[in-house]
């Protein structure tokens, strides 16, 4: 586990909301929240967007919110509608709640919470609209236990989307990042239509089209510790078709 960067004041005091979509993450969520709240970022809040998990993740999140009433919020969604819909809901609520910066991360402990202060510092010290915790820039790492087929799928997906969309990001499918609130408002969540993991690609594509600077910093990506991957055949099909849809859907947007 890395040591989090100690940011100077007032940087460490900014209003940062970490949006965490969940579906069957009852075992991982308490560990993640504990690590997030231990960071030297007193303005950090956690917003859990749970898709009515049958394993009781929503109830676990409610208990965490009771234990940390000023720092943990829970959004109970009616059912599993996809990662993208959960993020649109959670990010929208974070912005409405006054967040100056909004982070996205998975609940499965694959993204190191301790990297957030360094990512925030990189954002605050540049004009970037978003900072991505990247697996594929120099210094980035993949857990040795990450299955070979997942490595191949991730590598192929990035190459495929690069070829079709010409977006200059190495980790186009990354789900660990921090946004400036004004960049998110400029993108407009109402524009985003992706349901699954292609949500990440659509957000990156829109940010690029609108002229926002995107910065990638290296992270170590861990294999999940508990539960199972949510990647389905339908998600893979949506991801394969998405670049073609994005070029058509957003062809009139210019930075």
Short mmCIF file of N, CA, C and O in Angstrom, two decimals, residues 7-104:
data_model
loop_
_atom_site.label_atom_id
_atom_site.label_comp_id
_atom_site.label_asym_id
_atom_site.label_seq_id
_atom_site.Cartn_x
_atom_site.Cartn_y
_atom_site.Cartn_z
N UNK A 7 -0.93 16.98 0.93
CA UNK A 7 -1.11 18.22 0.21
C UNK A 7 -1.10 19.42 1.15
O UNK A 7 -1.52 19.31 2.30
N UNK A 8 -0.63 20.57 0.66
CA UNK A 8 -0.68 21.77 1.50
C UNK A 8 -2.10 22.32 1.57
O UNK A 8 -2.93 22.05 0.71
N UNK A 9 -2.35 23.14 2.60
CA UNK A 9 -3.61 23.87 2.65
C UNK A 9 -3.48 25.06 1.70
O UNK A 9 -2.39 25.65 1.62
N UNK A 10 -4.52 25.41 0.94
CA UNK A 10 -5.91 24.95 1.03
C UNK A 10 -6.23 23.76 0.11
O UNK A 10 -7.40 23.37 0.04
N UNK A 11 -5.25 23.22 -0.58
CA UNK A 11 -5.53 22.13 -1.51
C UNK A 11 -6.18 20.94 -0.83
O UNK A 11 -7.09 20.32 -1.37
N UNK A 12 -5.68 20.59 0.35
CA UNK A 12 -6.21 19.38 1.00
C UNK A 12 -7.63 19.57 1.51
O UNK A 12 -8.30 18.59 1.87
N UNK A 13 -8.10 20.83 1.56
CA UNK A 13 -9.41 21.12 2.14
C UNK A 13 -10.51 21.28 1.11
O UNK A 13 -11.65 21.60 1.48
N UNK A 14 -10.22 21.07 -0.17
CA UNK A 14 -11.24 21.26 -1.19
C UNK A 14 -12.37 20.25 -1.02
O UNK A 14 -12.19 19.18 -0.42
N UNK A 15 -13.53 20.58 -1.57
CA UNK A 15 -14.70 19.69 -1.48
C UNK A 15 -14.62 18.65 -2.59
O UNK A 15 -14.93 18.93 -3.76
N UNK A 16 -14.19 17.46 -2.22
CA UNK A 16 -14.02 16.34 -3.15
C UNK A 16 -15.02 15.25 -2.79
O UNK A 16 -15.02 14.76 -1.66
N UNK A 17 -15.87 14.87 -3.74
CA UNK A 17 -16.80 13.77 -3.53
C UNK A 17 -16.36 12.59 -4.38
O UNK A 17 -16.17 12.73 -5.59
N UNK A 18 -16.21 11.44 -3.74
CA UNK A 18 -15.82 10.20 -4.43
C UNK A 18 -17.09 9.40 -4.69
O UNK A 18 -17.77 8.97 -3.75
N UNK A 19 -17.43 9.22 -5.96
CA UNK A 19 -18.63 8.47 -6.34
C UNK A 19 -18.25 7.01 -6.58
O UNK A 19 -17.37 6.71 -7.38
N UNK A 20 -18.92 6.12 -5.85
CA UNK A 20 -18.62 4.69 -5.91
C UNK A 20 -19.89 3.92 -6.26
O UNK A 20 -20.75 3.73 -5.41
N UNK A 21 -20.04 3.48 -7.51
CA UNK A 21 -21.19 2.63 -7.84
C UNK A 21 -20.99 1.23 -7.26
O UNK A 21 -19.86 0.72 -7.25
N UNK A 22 -22.06 0.63 -6.78
CA UNK A 22 -21.92 -0.71 -6.19
C UNK A 22 -23.02 -1.64 -6.68
O UNK A 22 -24.16 -1.25 -6.87
N UNK A 23 -22.63 -2.90 -6.85
CA UNK A 23 -23.57 -3.99 -7.07
C UNK A 23 -22.89 -5.25 -6.54
O UNK A 23 -21.89 -5.70 -7.07
N UNK A 24 -23.41 -5.75 -5.43
CA UNK A 24 -22.84 -6.92 -4.76
C UNK A 24 -21.38 -6.70 -4.36
O UNK A 24 -20.47 -7.43 -4.75
N UNK A 25 -21.17 -5.66 -3.55
CA UNK A 25 -19.84 -5.34 -3.05
C UNK A 25 -19.85 -5.22 -1.52
O UNK A 25 -19.09 -4.44 -0.95
N UNK A 26 -20.68 -6.03 -0.86
CA UNK A 26 -20.82 -5.93 0.60
C UNK A 26 -19.52 -6.20 1.34
O UNK A 26 -19.26 -5.62 2.39
N UNK A 27 -18.69 -7.09 0.80
CA UNK A 27 -17.43 -7.41 1.47
C UNK A 27 -16.37 -6.36 1.28
O UNK A 27 -15.51 -6.15 2.15
N UNK A 28 -16.39 -5.66 0.13
CA UNK A 28 -15.34 -4.69 -0.18
C UNK A 28 -15.64 -3.28 0.31
O UNK A 28 -14.72 -2.52 0.64
N UNK A 29 -16.92 -2.91 0.33
CA UNK A 29 -17.27 -1.51 0.59
C UNK A 29 -16.77 -0.98 1.93
O UNK A 29 -16.21 0.12 1.98
N UNK A 30 -16.92 -1.70 3.06
CA UNK A 30 -16.42 -1.15 4.32
C UNK A 30 -14.92 -0.90 4.31
O UNK A 30 -14.45 0.09 4.89
N UNK A 31 -14.17 -1.78 3.66
CA UNK A 31 -12.71 -1.60 3.57
C UNK A 31 -12.39 -0.36 2.76
O UNK A 31 -11.53 0.45 3.14
N UNK A 32 -13.07 -0.19 1.64
CA UNK A 32 -12.82 0.96 0.78
C UNK A 32 -13.15 2.26 1.51
O UNK A 32 -12.35 3.21 1.49
N UNK A 33 -14.30 2.32 2.15
CA UNK A 33 -14.70 3.55 2.84
C UNK A 33 -13.72 3.88 3.97
O UNK A 33 -13.35 5.05 4.16
N UNK A 34 -13.29 2.88 4.70
CA UNK A 34 -12.32 3.11 5.78
C UNK A 34 -11.03 3.72 5.23
O UNK A 34 -10.50 4.68 5.80
N UNK A 35 -10.56 3.20 4.11
CA UNK A 35 -9.33 3.72 3.51
C UNK A 35 -9.53 5.13 2.96
O UNK A 35 -8.65 5.99 3.07
N UNK A 36 -10.69 5.40 2.37
CA UNK A 36 -10.96 6.73 1.85
C UNK A 36 -11.03 7.77 2.96
O UNK A 36 -10.45 8.87 2.86
N UNK A 37 -11.74 7.45 4.04
CA UNK A 37 -11.90 8.42 5.12
C UNK A 37 -10.62 8.62 5.92
O UNK A 37 -10.50 9.60 6.66
N UNK A 38 -9.68 7.71 5.78
CA UNK A 38 -8.39 7.85 6.47
C UNK A 38 -7.42 8.75 5.71
O UNK A 38 -6.36 9.11 6.25
N UNK A 39 -7.76 9.13 4.50
CA UNK A 39 -6.87 9.98 3.71
C UNK A 39 -6.76 11.38 4.32
O UNK A 39 -7.71 11.86 4.94
N UNK A 40 -5.63 12.05 4.13
CA UNK A 40 -5.46 13.41 4.68
C UNK A 40 -6.18 14.45 3.82
O UNK A 40 -5.59 15.43 3.35
N UNK A 41 -7.48 14.23 3.63
CA UNK A 41 -8.33 15.12 2.83
C UNK A 41 -9.62 15.35 3.61
O UNK A 41 -10.62 14.67 3.41
N UNK A 42 -9.63 16.32 4.52
CA UNK A 42 -10.81 16.51 5.38
C UNK A 42 -12.07 16.91 4.63
O UNK A 42 -13.18 16.74 5.14
N UNK A 43 -11.93 17.42 3.39
CA UNK A 43 -13.10 17.79 2.61
C UNK A 43 -13.65 16.66 1.76
O UNK A 43 -14.59 16.87 0.99
N UNK A 44 -13.09 15.45 1.91
CA UNK A 44 -13.53 14.31 1.10
C UNK A 44 -14.82 13.72 1.64
O UNK A 44 -14.96 13.48 2.84
N UNK A 45 -15.76 13.45 0.73
CA UNK A 45 -16.98 12.73 1.04
C UNK A 45 -17.12 11.54 0.10
O UNK A 45 -16.57 11.54 -1.00
N UNK A 46 -17.85 10.54 0.53
CA UNK A 46 -18.09 9.34 -0.28
C UNK A 46 -19.57 9.26 -0.60
O UNK A 46 -20.41 9.36 0.31
N UNK A 47 -19.89 9.09 -1.87
CA UNK A 47 -21.27 8.90 -2.30
C UNK A 47 -21.39 7.52 -2.93
O UNK A 47 -20.79 7.26 -3.98
N UNK A 48 -22.12 6.64 -2.28
CA UNK A 48 -22.32 5.27 -2.77
C UNK A 48 -23.61 5.23 -3.56
O UNK A 48 -24.67 5.60 -3.05
N UNK A 49 -23.53 4.77 -4.81
CA UNK A 49 -24.72 4.62 -5.66
C UNK A 49 -24.96 3.12 -5.84
O UNK A 49 -24.30 2.47 -6.65
N UNK A 50 -25.88 2.58 -5.04
CA UNK A 50 -26.11 1.13 -5.06
C UNK A 50 -27.32 0.77 -5.90
O UNK A 50 -28.40 1.34 -5.76
N UNK A 51 -27.12 -0.23 -6.78
CA UNK A 51 -28.18 -0.68 -7.69
C UNK A 51 -29.00 -1.83 -7.10
O UNK A 51 -29.18 -2.86 -7.73
N UNK A 52 -29.48 -1.63 -5.86
CA UNK A 52 -30.34 -2.62 -5.21
C UNK A 52 -29.65 -3.99 -5.15
O UNK A 52 -30.23 -5.01 -5.55
N UNK A 53 -28.43 -4.01 -4.65
CA UNK A 53 -27.64 -5.24 -4.60
C UNK A 53 -28.32 -6.32 -3.78
O UNK A 53 -28.69 -6.09 -2.62
N UNK A 54 -28.46 -7.53 -4.32
CA UNK A 54 -29.09 -8.61 -3.55
C UNK A 54 -28.25 -9.13 -2.40
O UNK A 54 -28.77 -9.83 -1.53
N UNK A 55 -26.96 -8.80 -2.36
CA UNK A 55 -26.11 -9.29 -1.27
C UNK A 55 -26.12 -8.38 -0.05
O UNK A 55 -25.39 -8.61 0.91
N UNK A 56 -26.94 -7.32 -0.07
CA UNK A 56 -27.04 -6.44 1.10
C UNK A 56 -26.07 -5.28 1.11
O UNK A 56 -25.90 -4.62 2.14
N UNK A 57 -25.45 -4.96 -0.04
CA UNK A 57 -24.51 -3.84 -0.08
C UNK A 57 -25.20 -2.54 0.32
O UNK A 57 -24.59 -1.71 1.01
N UNK A 58 -26.44 -2.36 -0.07
CA UNK A 58 -27.16 -1.14 0.28
C UNK A 58 -27.29 -0.96 1.78
O UNK A 58 -27.13 0.14 2.31
N UNK A 59 -27.58 -2.06 2.48
CA UNK A 59 -27.70 -2.00 3.94
C UNK A 59 -26.34 -1.72 4.59
O UNK A 59 -26.25 -0.96 5.56
N UNK A 60 -25.29 -2.30 4.04
CA UNK A 60 -23.94 -2.02 4.53
C UNK A 60 -23.62 -0.54 4.35
O UNK A 60 -23.08 0.12 5.26
N UNK A 61 -23.97 0.01 3.19
CA UNK A 61 -23.73 1.42 2.93
C UNK A 61 -24.50 2.31 3.90
O UNK A 61 -23.99 3.32 4.38
N UNK A 62 -25.75 1.93 4.19
CA UNK A 62 -26.55 2.71 5.14
C UNK A 62 -25.90 2.75 6.52
O UNK A 62 -25.90 3.79 7.20
N UNK A 63 -25.36 1.62 6.96
CA UNK A 63 -24.68 1.58 8.26
C UNK A 63 -23.46 2.50 8.27
O UNK A 63 -23.18 3.19 9.25
N UNK A 64 -22.72 2.50 7.15
CA UNK A 64 -21.55 3.38 7.05
C UNK A 64 -21.97 4.84 7.09
O UNK A 64 -21.29 5.69 7.69
N UNK A 65 -23.11 5.16 6.47
CA UNK A 65 -23.60 6.53 6.48
C UNK A 65 -24.02 6.96 7.88
O UNK A 65 -23.84 8.12 8.27
N UNK A 66 -24.57 6.03 8.66
CA UNK A 66 -24.94 6.33 10.05
C UNK A 66 -23.69 6.57 10.88
O UNK A 66 -23.64 7.47 11.73
N UNK A 67 -22.66 5.76 10.65
CA UNK A 67 -21.40 5.91 11.39
C UNK A 67 -20.66 7.19 11.02
O UNK A 67 -19.95 7.77 11.84
N UNK A 68 -20.83 7.65 9.77
CA UNK A 68 -20.11 8.84 9.28
C UNK A 68 -21.13 9.77 8.61
O UNK A 68 -21.10 9.96 7.39
N UNK A 69 -22.02 10.37 9.40
CA UNK A 69 -23.16 11.10 8.82
C UNK A 69 -22.78 12.31 7.97
O UNK A 69 -23.55 12.72 7.10
N UNK A 70 -21.64 12.91 8.21
CA UNK A 70 -21.24 14.09 7.45
C UNK A 70 -20.39 13.75 6.24
O UNK A 70 -20.10 14.63 5.42
N UNK A 71 -20.00 12.47 6.13
CA UNK A 71 -19.01 12.15 5.10
C UNK A 71 -19.42 11.02 4.15
O UNK A 71 -18.80 10.86 3.11
N UNK A 72 -20.45 10.27 4.49
CA UNK A 72 -20.90 9.18 3.62
C UNK A 72 -22.38 9.37 3.30
O UNK A 72 -23.20 9.56 4.20
N UNK A 73 -22.70 9.31 2.02
CA UNK A 73 -24.08 9.43 1.54
C UNK A 73 -24.39 8.22 0.67
O UNK A 73 -23.51 7.70 -0.02
N UNK A 74 -25.63 7.78 0.70
CA UNK A 74 -26.04 6.61 -0.08
C UNK A 74 -27.20 6.97 -0.99
O UNK A 74 -28.16 7.61 -0.56
N UNK A 75 -27.08 6.57 -2.25
CA UNK A 75 -28.18 6.70 -3.21
C UNK A 75 -28.65 5.28 -3.53
O UNK A 75 -27.87 4.44 -4.02
N UNK A 76 -29.90 5.00 -3.22
CA UNK A 76 -30.47 3.68 -3.51
C UNK A 76 -31.20 3.75 -4.85
O UNK A 76 -32.20 4.46 -4.99
N UNK A 77 -30.69 3.01 -5.80
CA UNK A 77 -31.29 2.99 -7.13
C UNK A 77 -32.19 1.75 -7.26
O UNK A 77 -31.98 0.76 -6.57
N UNK A 78 -33.21 1.77 -8.12
CA UNK A 78 -34.21 0.70 -8.12
C UNK A 78 -33.72 -0.65 -8.60
O UNK A 78 -34.29 -1.68 -8.26
N UNK A 79 -32.66 -0.68 -9.39
CA UNK A 79 -32.17 -1.96 -9.91
C UNK A 79 -30.92 -1.77 -10.73
O UNK A 79 -30.40 -0.66 -10.87
N UNK A 80 -30.42 -2.87 -11.28
CA UNK A 80 -29.17 -2.85 -12.03
C UNK A 80 -29.41 -2.31 -13.43
O UNK A 80 -29.96 -2.99 -14.28
N UNK A 81 -28.98 -1.09 -13.66
CA UNK A 81 -29.16 -0.43 -14.96
C UNK A 81 -27.84 -0.20 -15.70
O UNK A 81 -27.83 0.34 -16.79
N UNK A 82 -26.75 -0.60 -15.09
CA UNK A 82 -25.46 -0.42 -15.73
C UNK A 82 -24.60 0.61 -15.03
O UNK A 82 -25.10 1.54 -14.38
N UNK A 83 -23.30 0.45 -15.19
CA UNK A 83 -22.33 1.33 -14.54
C UNK A 83 -22.53 2.79 -14.94
O UNK A 83 -22.46 3.69 -14.11
N UNK A 84 -22.76 3.02 -16.22
CA UNK A 84 -22.90 4.38 -16.70
C UNK A 84 -24.05 5.13 -16.07
O UNK A 84 -23.94 6.29 -15.67
N UNK A 85 -25.20 4.46 -15.94
CA UNK A 85 -26.37 5.11 -15.33
C UNK A 85 -26.12 5.42 -13.86
O UNK A 85 -26.55 6.46 -13.35
N UNK A 86 -25.44 4.50 -13.17
CA UNK A 86 -25.13 4.73 -11.76
C UNK A 86 -24.20 5.93 -11.61
O UNK A 86 -24.37 6.76 -10.71
N UNK A 87 -23.22 6.04 -12.51
CA UNK A 87 -22.29 7.17 -12.43
C UNK A 87 -22.99 8.49 -12.75
O UNK A 87 -22.75 9.51 -12.09
N UNK A 88 -23.83 8.51 -13.77
CA UNK A 88 -24.55 9.73 -14.11
C UNK A 88 -25.38 10.20 -12.93
O UNK A 88 -25.39 11.39 -12.57
N UNK A 89 -26.06 9.28 -12.28
CA UNK A 89 -26.87 9.62 -11.10
C UNK A 89 -25.99 10.13 -9.97
O UNK A 89 -26.23 11.20 -9.39
N UNK A 90 -24.93 9.37 -9.65
CA UNK A 90 -24.07 9.74 -8.53
C UNK A 90 -23.33 11.04 -8.76
O UNK A 90 -23.24 11.89 -7.86
N UNK A 91 -22.79 11.24 -9.96
CA UNK A 91 -22.05 12.47 -10.25
C UNK A 91 -22.99 13.67 -10.23
O UNK A 91 -22.64 14.74 -9.71
N UNK A 92 -24.18 13.50 -10.77
CA UNK A 92 -25.15 14.59 -10.74
C UNK A 92 -25.48 15.02 -9.32
O UNK A 92 -25.54 16.21 -9.01
N UNK A 93 -25.67 14.05 -8.45
CA UNK A 93 -25.97 14.37 -7.05
C UNK A 93 -24.77 15.02 -6.36
O UNK A 93 -24.94 15.91 -5.52
N UNK A 94 -23.56 14.57 -6.70
CA UNK A 94 -22.36 15.18 -6.12
C UNK A 94 -22.25 16.65 -6.52
O UNK A 94 -21.94 17.52 -5.68
N UNK A 95 -22.50 16.95 -7.78
CA UNK A 95 -22.46 18.33 -8.24
C UNK A 95 -23.55 19.16 -7.57
O UNK A 95 -23.30 20.30 -7.13
N UNK A 96 -24.75 18.62 -7.46
CA UNK A 96 -25.84 19.33 -6.80
C UNK A 96 -25.53 19.58 -5.32
O UNK A 96 -26.02 20.56 -4.74
N UNK A 97 -24.70 18.69 -4.74
CA UNK A 97 -24.34 18.83 -3.34
C UNK A 97 -23.19 19.78 -3.08
O UNK A 97 -22.77 19.94 -1.93
N UNK A 98 -22.66 20.39 -4.14
CA UNK A 98 -21.63 21.41 -3.95
C UNK A 98 -20.20 20.92 -4.10
O UNK A 98 -19.27 21.65 -3.74
N UNK A 99 -19.99 19.75 -4.66
CA UNK A 99 -18.63 19.25 -4.85
C UNK A 99 -17.87 20.14 -5.83
O UNK A 99 -18.39 20.51 -6.88
N UNK A 100 -16.64 20.48 -5.48
CA UNK A 100 -15.77 21.23 -6.39
C UNK A 100 -15.03 20.28 -7.33
O UNK A 100 -14.67 20.66 -8.45
N UNK A 101 -14.81 19.05 -6.84
CA UNK A 101 -14.12 18.02 -7.61
C UNK A 101 -14.85 16.71 -7.36
O UNK A 101 -15.33 16.46 -6.25
N UNK A 102 -14.91 15.87 -8.39
CA UNK A 102 -15.62 14.60 -8.28
C UNK A 102 -14.71 13.49 -8.76
O UNK A 102 -14.16 13.54 -9.87
N UNK A 103 -14.53 12.49 -7.90
CA UNK A 103 -13.71 11.33 -8.25
C UNK A 103 -14.62 10.15 -8.59
O UNK A 103 -15.72 10.02 -8.06
N UNK A 104 -14.13 9.31 -9.50
CA UNK A 104 -14.78 8.05 -9.82
C UNK A 104 -13.84 6.92 -9.44
O UNK A 104 -12.64 6.99 -9.72
#
